[in-house]
mmCIF file of C-alpha atoms in Angstrom:
data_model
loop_
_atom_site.group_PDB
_atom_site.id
_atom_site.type_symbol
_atom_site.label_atom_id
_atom_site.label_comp_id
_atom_site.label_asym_id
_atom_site.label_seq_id
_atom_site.Cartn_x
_atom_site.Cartn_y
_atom_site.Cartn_z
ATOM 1 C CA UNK X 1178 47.428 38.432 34.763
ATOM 2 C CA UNK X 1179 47.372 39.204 31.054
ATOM 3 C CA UNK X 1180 47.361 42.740 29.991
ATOM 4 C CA UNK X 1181 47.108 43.626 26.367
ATOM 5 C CA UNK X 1182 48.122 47.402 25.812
ATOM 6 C CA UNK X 1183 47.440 49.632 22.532
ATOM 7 C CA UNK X 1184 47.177 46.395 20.476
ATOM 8 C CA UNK X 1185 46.309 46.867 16.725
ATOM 9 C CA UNK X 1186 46.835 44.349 14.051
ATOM 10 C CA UNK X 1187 46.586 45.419 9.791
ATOM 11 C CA UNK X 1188 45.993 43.218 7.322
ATOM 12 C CA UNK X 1189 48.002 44.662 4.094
ATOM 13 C CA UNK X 1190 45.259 47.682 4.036
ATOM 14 C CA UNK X 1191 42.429 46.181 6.403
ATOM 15 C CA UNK X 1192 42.398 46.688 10.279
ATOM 16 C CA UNK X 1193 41.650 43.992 12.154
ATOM 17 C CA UNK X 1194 42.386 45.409 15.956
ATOM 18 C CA UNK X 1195 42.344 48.774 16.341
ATOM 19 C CA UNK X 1196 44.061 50.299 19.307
ATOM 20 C CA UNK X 1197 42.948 47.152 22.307
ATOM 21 C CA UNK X 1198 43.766 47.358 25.855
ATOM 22 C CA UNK X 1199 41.966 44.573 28.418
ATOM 23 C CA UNK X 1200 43.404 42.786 31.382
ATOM 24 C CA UNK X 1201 42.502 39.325 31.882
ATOM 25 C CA UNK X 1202 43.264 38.229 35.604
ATOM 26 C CA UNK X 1203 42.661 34.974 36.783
ATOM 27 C CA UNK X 1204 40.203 33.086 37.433
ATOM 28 C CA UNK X 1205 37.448 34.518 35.401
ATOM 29 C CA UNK X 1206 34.926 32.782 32.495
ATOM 30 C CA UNK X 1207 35.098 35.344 29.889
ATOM 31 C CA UNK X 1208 32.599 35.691 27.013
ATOM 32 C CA UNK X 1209 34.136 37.636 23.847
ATOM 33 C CA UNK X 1210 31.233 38.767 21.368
ATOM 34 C CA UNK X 1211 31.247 40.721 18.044
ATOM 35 C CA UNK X 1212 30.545 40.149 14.505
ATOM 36 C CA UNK X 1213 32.084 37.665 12.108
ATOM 37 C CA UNK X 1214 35.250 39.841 10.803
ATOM 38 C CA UNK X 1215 34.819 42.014 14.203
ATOM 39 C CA UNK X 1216 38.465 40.908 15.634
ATOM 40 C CA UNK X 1217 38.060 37.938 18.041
ATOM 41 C CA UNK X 1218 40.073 35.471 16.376
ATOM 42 C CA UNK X 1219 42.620 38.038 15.646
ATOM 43 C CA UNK X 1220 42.657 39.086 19.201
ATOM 44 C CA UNK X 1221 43.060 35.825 20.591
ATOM 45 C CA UNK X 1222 46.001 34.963 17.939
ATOM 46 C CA UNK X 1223 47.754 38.014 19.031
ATOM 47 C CA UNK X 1224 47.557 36.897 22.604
ATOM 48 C CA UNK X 1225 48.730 33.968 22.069
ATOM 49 C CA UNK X 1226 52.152 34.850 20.021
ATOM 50 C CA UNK X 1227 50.803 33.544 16.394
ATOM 51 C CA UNK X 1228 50.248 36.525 15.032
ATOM 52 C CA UNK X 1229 52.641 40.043 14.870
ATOM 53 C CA UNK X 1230 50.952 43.402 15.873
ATOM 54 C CA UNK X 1231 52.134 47.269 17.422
ATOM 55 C CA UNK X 1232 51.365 47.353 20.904
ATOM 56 C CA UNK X 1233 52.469 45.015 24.047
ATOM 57 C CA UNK X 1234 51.156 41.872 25.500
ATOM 58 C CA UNK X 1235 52.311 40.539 28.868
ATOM 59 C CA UNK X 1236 51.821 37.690 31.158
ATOM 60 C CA UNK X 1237 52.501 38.594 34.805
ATOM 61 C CA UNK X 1238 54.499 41.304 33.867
ATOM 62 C CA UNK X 1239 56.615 39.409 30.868
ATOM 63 C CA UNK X 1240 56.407 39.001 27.533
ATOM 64 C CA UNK X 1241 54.954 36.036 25.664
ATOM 65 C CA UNK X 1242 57.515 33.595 24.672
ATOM 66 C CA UNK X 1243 58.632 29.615 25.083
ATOM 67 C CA UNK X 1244 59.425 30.119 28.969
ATOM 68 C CA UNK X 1245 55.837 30.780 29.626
ATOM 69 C CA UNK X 1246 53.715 30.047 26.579
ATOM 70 C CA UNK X 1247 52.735 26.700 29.009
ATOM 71 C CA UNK X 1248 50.557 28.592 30.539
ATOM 72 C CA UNK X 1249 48.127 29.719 27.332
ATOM 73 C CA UNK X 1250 45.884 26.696 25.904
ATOM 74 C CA UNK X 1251 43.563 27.250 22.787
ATOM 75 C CA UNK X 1252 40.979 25.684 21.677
ATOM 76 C CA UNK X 1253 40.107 26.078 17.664
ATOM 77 C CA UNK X 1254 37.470 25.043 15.189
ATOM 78 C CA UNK X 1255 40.888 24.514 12.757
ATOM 79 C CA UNK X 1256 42.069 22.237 15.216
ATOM 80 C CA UNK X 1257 45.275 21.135 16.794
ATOM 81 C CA UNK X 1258 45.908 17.657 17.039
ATOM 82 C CA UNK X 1259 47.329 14.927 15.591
ATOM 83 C CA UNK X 1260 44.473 13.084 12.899
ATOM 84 C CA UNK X 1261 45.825 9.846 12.627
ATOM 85 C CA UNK X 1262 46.399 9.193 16.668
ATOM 86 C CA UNK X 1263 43.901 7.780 18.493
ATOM 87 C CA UNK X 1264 42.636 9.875 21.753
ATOM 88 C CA UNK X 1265 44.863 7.711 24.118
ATOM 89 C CA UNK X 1266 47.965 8.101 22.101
ATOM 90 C CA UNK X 1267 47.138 12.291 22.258
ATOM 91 C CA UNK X 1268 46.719 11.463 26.221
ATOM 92 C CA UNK X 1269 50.464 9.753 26.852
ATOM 93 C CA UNK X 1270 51.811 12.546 24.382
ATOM 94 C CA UNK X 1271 50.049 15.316 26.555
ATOM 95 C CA UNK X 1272 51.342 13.595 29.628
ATOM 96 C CA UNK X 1273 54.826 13.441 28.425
ATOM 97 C CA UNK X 1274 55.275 16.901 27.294
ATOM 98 C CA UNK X 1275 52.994 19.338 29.805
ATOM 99 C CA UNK X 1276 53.658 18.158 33.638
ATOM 100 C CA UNK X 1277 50.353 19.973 34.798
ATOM 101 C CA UNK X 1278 48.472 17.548 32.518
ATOM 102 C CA UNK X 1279 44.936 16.585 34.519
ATOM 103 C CA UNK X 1280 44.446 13.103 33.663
ATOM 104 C CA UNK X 1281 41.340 13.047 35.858
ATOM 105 C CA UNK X 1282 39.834 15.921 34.107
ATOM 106 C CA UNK X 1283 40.556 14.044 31.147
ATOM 107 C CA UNK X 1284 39.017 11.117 31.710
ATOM 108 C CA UNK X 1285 35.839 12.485 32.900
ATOM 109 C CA UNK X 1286 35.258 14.802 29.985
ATOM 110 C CA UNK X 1287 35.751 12.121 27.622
ATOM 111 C CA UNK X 1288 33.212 10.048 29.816
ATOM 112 C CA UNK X 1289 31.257 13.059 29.980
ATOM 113 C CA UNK X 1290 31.241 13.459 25.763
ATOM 114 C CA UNK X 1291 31.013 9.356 25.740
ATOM 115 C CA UNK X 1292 34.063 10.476 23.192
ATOM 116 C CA UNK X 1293 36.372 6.644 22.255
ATOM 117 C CA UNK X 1294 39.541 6.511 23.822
ATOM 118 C CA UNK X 1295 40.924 3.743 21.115
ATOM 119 C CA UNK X 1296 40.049 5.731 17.520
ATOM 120 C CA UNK X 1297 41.698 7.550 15.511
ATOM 121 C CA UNK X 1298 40.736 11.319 15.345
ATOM 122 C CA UNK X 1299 40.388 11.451 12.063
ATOM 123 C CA UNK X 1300 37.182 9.151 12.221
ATOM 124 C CA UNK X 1301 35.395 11.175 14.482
ATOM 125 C CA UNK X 1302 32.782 13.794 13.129
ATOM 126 C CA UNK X 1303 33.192 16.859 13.017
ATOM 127 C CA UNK X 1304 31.518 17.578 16.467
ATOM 128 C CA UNK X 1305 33.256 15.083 18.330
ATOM 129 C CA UNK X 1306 36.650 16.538 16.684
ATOM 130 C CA UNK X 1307 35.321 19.819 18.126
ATOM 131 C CA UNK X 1308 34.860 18.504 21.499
ATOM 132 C CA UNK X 1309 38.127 17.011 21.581
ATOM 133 C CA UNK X 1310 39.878 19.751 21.157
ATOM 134 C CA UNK X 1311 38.554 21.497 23.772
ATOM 135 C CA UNK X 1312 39.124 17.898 26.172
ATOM 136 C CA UNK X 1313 42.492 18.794 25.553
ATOM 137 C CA UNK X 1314 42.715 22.474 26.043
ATOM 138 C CA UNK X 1315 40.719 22.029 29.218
ATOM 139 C CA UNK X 1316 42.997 19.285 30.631
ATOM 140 C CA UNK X 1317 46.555 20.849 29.263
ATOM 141 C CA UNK X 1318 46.844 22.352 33.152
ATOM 142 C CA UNK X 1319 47.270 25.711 31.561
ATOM 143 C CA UNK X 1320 46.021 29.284 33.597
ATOM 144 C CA UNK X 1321 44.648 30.570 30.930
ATOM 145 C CA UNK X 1322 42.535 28.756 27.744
ATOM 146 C CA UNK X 1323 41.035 30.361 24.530
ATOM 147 C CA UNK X 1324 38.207 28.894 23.021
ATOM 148 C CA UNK X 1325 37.178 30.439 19.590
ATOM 149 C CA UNK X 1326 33.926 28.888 18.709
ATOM 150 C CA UNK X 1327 34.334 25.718 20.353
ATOM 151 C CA UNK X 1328 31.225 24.015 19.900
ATOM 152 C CA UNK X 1329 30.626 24.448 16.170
ATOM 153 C CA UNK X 1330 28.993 21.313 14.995
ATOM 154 C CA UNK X 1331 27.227 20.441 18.665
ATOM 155 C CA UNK X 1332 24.128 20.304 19.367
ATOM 156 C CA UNK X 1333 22.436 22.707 22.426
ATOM 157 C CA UNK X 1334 22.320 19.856 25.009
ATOM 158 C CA UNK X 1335 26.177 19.180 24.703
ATOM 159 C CA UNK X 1336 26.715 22.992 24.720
ATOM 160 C CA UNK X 1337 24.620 23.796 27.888
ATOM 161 C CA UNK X 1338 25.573 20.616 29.459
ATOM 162 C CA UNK X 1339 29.678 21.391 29.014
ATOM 163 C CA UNK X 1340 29.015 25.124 30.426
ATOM 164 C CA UNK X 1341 27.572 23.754 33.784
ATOM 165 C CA UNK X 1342 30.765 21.380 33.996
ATOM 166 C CA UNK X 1343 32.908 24.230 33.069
ATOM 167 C CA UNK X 1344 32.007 26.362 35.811
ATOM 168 C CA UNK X 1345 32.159 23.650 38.311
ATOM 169 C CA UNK X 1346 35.150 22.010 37.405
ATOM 170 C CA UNK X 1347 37.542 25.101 36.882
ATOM 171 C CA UNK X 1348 39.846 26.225 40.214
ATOM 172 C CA UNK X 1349 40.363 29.867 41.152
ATOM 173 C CA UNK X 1350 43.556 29.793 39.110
ATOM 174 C CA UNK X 1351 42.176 29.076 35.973
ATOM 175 C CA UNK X 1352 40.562 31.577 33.245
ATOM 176 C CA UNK X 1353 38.829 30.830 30.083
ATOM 177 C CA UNK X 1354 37.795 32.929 27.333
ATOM 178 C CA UNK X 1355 34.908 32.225 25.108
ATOM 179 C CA UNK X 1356 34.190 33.875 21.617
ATOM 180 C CA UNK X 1357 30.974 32.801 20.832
ATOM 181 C CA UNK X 1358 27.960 33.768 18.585
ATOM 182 C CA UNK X 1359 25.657 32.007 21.121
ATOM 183 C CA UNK X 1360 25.527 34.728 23.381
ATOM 184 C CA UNK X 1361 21.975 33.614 24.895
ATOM 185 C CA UNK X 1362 23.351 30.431 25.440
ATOM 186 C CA UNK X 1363 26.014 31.364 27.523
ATOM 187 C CA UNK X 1364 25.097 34.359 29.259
ATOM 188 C CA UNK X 1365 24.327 32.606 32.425
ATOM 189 C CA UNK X 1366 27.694 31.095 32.936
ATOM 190 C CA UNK X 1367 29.970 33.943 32.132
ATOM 191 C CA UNK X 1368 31.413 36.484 34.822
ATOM 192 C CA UNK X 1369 32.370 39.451 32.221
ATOM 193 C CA UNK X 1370 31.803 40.268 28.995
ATOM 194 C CA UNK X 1371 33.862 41.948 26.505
ATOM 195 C CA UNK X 1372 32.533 43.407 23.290
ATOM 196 C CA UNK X 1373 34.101 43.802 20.101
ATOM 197 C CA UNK X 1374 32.936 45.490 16.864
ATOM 198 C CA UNK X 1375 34.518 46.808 14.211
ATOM 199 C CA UNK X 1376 38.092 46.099 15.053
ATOM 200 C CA UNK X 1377 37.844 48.470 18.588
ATOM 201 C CA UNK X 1378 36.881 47.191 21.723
ATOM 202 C CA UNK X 1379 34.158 48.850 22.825
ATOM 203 C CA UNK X 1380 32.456 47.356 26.405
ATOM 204 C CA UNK X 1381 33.783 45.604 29.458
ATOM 205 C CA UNK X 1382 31.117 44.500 31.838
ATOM 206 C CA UNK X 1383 31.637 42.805 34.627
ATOM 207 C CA UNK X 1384 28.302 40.678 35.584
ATOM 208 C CA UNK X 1385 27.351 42.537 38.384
ATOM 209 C CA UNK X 1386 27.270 46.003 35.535
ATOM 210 C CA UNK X 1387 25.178 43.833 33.819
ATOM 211 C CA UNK X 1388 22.708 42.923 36.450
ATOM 212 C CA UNK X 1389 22.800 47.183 37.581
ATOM 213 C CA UNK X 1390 21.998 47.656 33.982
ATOM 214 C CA UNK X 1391 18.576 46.305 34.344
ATOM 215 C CA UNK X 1392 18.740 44.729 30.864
ATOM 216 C CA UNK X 1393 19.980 41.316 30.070
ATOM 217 C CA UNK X 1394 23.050 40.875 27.933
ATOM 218 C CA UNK X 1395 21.851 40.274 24.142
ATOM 219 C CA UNK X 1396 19.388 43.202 24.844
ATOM 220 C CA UNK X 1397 23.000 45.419 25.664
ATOM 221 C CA UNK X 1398 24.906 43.512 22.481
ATOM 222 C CA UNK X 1399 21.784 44.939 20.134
ATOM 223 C CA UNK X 1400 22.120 48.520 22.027
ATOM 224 C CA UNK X 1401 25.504 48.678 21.384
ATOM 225 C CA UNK X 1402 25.253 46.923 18.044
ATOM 226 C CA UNK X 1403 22.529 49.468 16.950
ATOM 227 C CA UNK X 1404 20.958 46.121 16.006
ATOM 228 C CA UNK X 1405 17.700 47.436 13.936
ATOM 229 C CA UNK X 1406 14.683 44.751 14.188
ATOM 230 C CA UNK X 1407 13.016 46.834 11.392
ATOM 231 C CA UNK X 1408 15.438 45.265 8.403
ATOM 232 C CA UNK X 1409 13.819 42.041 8.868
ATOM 233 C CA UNK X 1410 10.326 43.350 8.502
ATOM 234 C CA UNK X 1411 12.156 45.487 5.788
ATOM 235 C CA UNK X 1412 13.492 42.604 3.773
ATOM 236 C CA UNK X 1413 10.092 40.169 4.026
ATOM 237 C CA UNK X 1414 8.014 43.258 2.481
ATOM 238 C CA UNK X 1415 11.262 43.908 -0.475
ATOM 239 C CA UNK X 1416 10.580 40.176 -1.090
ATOM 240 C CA UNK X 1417 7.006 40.139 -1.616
#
């Protein structure tokens, strides 16, 4: 289990994590929402050791470091391979240097994203670089994989598509969490949902609260947003 306790994070004079605590246990699909600047990247860079911050992080009961950092895999829109190497030469370098590497996994996403095994990275859009990088992360045998926006550049058919293979391909060992505008989108494959806004973390609902709730989940992301429909009416009649 991860378990993030009184994290905060300041940028010079901005906050960008205010005071965070959340447990992440395994095997759990984990949707993190909140506006752009609300804290998700900086959350998941905290977890993951490239960032400082006040608080404490742990990972079954120790801290973050080299002797366990195996077990963390992330998945960015900056990206984290190597350009100029084909995706077979990233799959023997993978292979070499994490022993939990799922070749079959592997394979079958690339199959899956018809993604070419012989070209260089750098030649691929920027979708397929996208889905790539989260081929790896998925495959990289680690317990627990962050995905911040991974499917920037995809279109809704890939995206739907990858979240039905997600949840049937992950084991009971394995976690992933998800920050993602497209909360619509993946609603139906998440288990929990944690909300950010405004630096503080400020809902943690398990499916089964949502379901109680009697409201779907965007409709408790505008509640607890106080997302106003009224601007947009607002704005057309300014514009007029």
């Amino acid at each position: 289990m991860i378990e993030i306790k009184n994290v905060s994070k300041t940028y010079k004079d901005k906050i960008a994590l205010s005071d965070c605590s959340l447990q992440i246990p395994k095997g759990q699909i984990i949707g993190l929402f909140g506006a752009n600047g609300a804290g998700k990247t900086t959350f998941m860079k905290c977890v993951l050791g490239f960032l400082t911050f006040d608080g404490e992080i742990t990972l079954d009961g120790e801290k973050i470091g080299r002797h366990n950092i195996d077990k963390l895999a992330f998945a960015t829109g900056d990206h984290s391979f190597f350009p100029s190497l084909t995706a077979d030469d990233h799959k023997i370098f993978y292979m070499m240097h994490f022993p939990k590497f799922n070749e079959r996994r592997y394979d079958a996403l690339m199959e899956f994203f018809e993604l070419p095994t012989g070209k260089k990275i750098s030649e691929f859009s920027l979708g397929m670089q996208n889905q790539f990088e989260v081929v790896l992360a998925i495959s990289r045998g680690a317990e627990y994989v962050f995905m911040d926006e991974p499917f920037a550049g995809n279109d809704v058919f890939n995206r739907e598509d990858f979240y039905k293979v997600l949840v049937s391909v992950l084991n009971q060992d394995e976690t992933v969490i998800i920050s993602t505008h497209l909360i619509e989108e993946i609603a139906d494959y998440i288990t929990r949902a944690v909300l950010i806004r405004k630096s503080k973390i400020i809902d943690d609902l398990s499916v089964a609260e949502i379901e109680a709730s009697g409201k779907s989940l965007i409709e408790i992301v505008r509640e607890r947003y106080d997302y106003r429909s009224d601007r947009i009416k607002k704005a057309v009649d300014q514009m007029k």
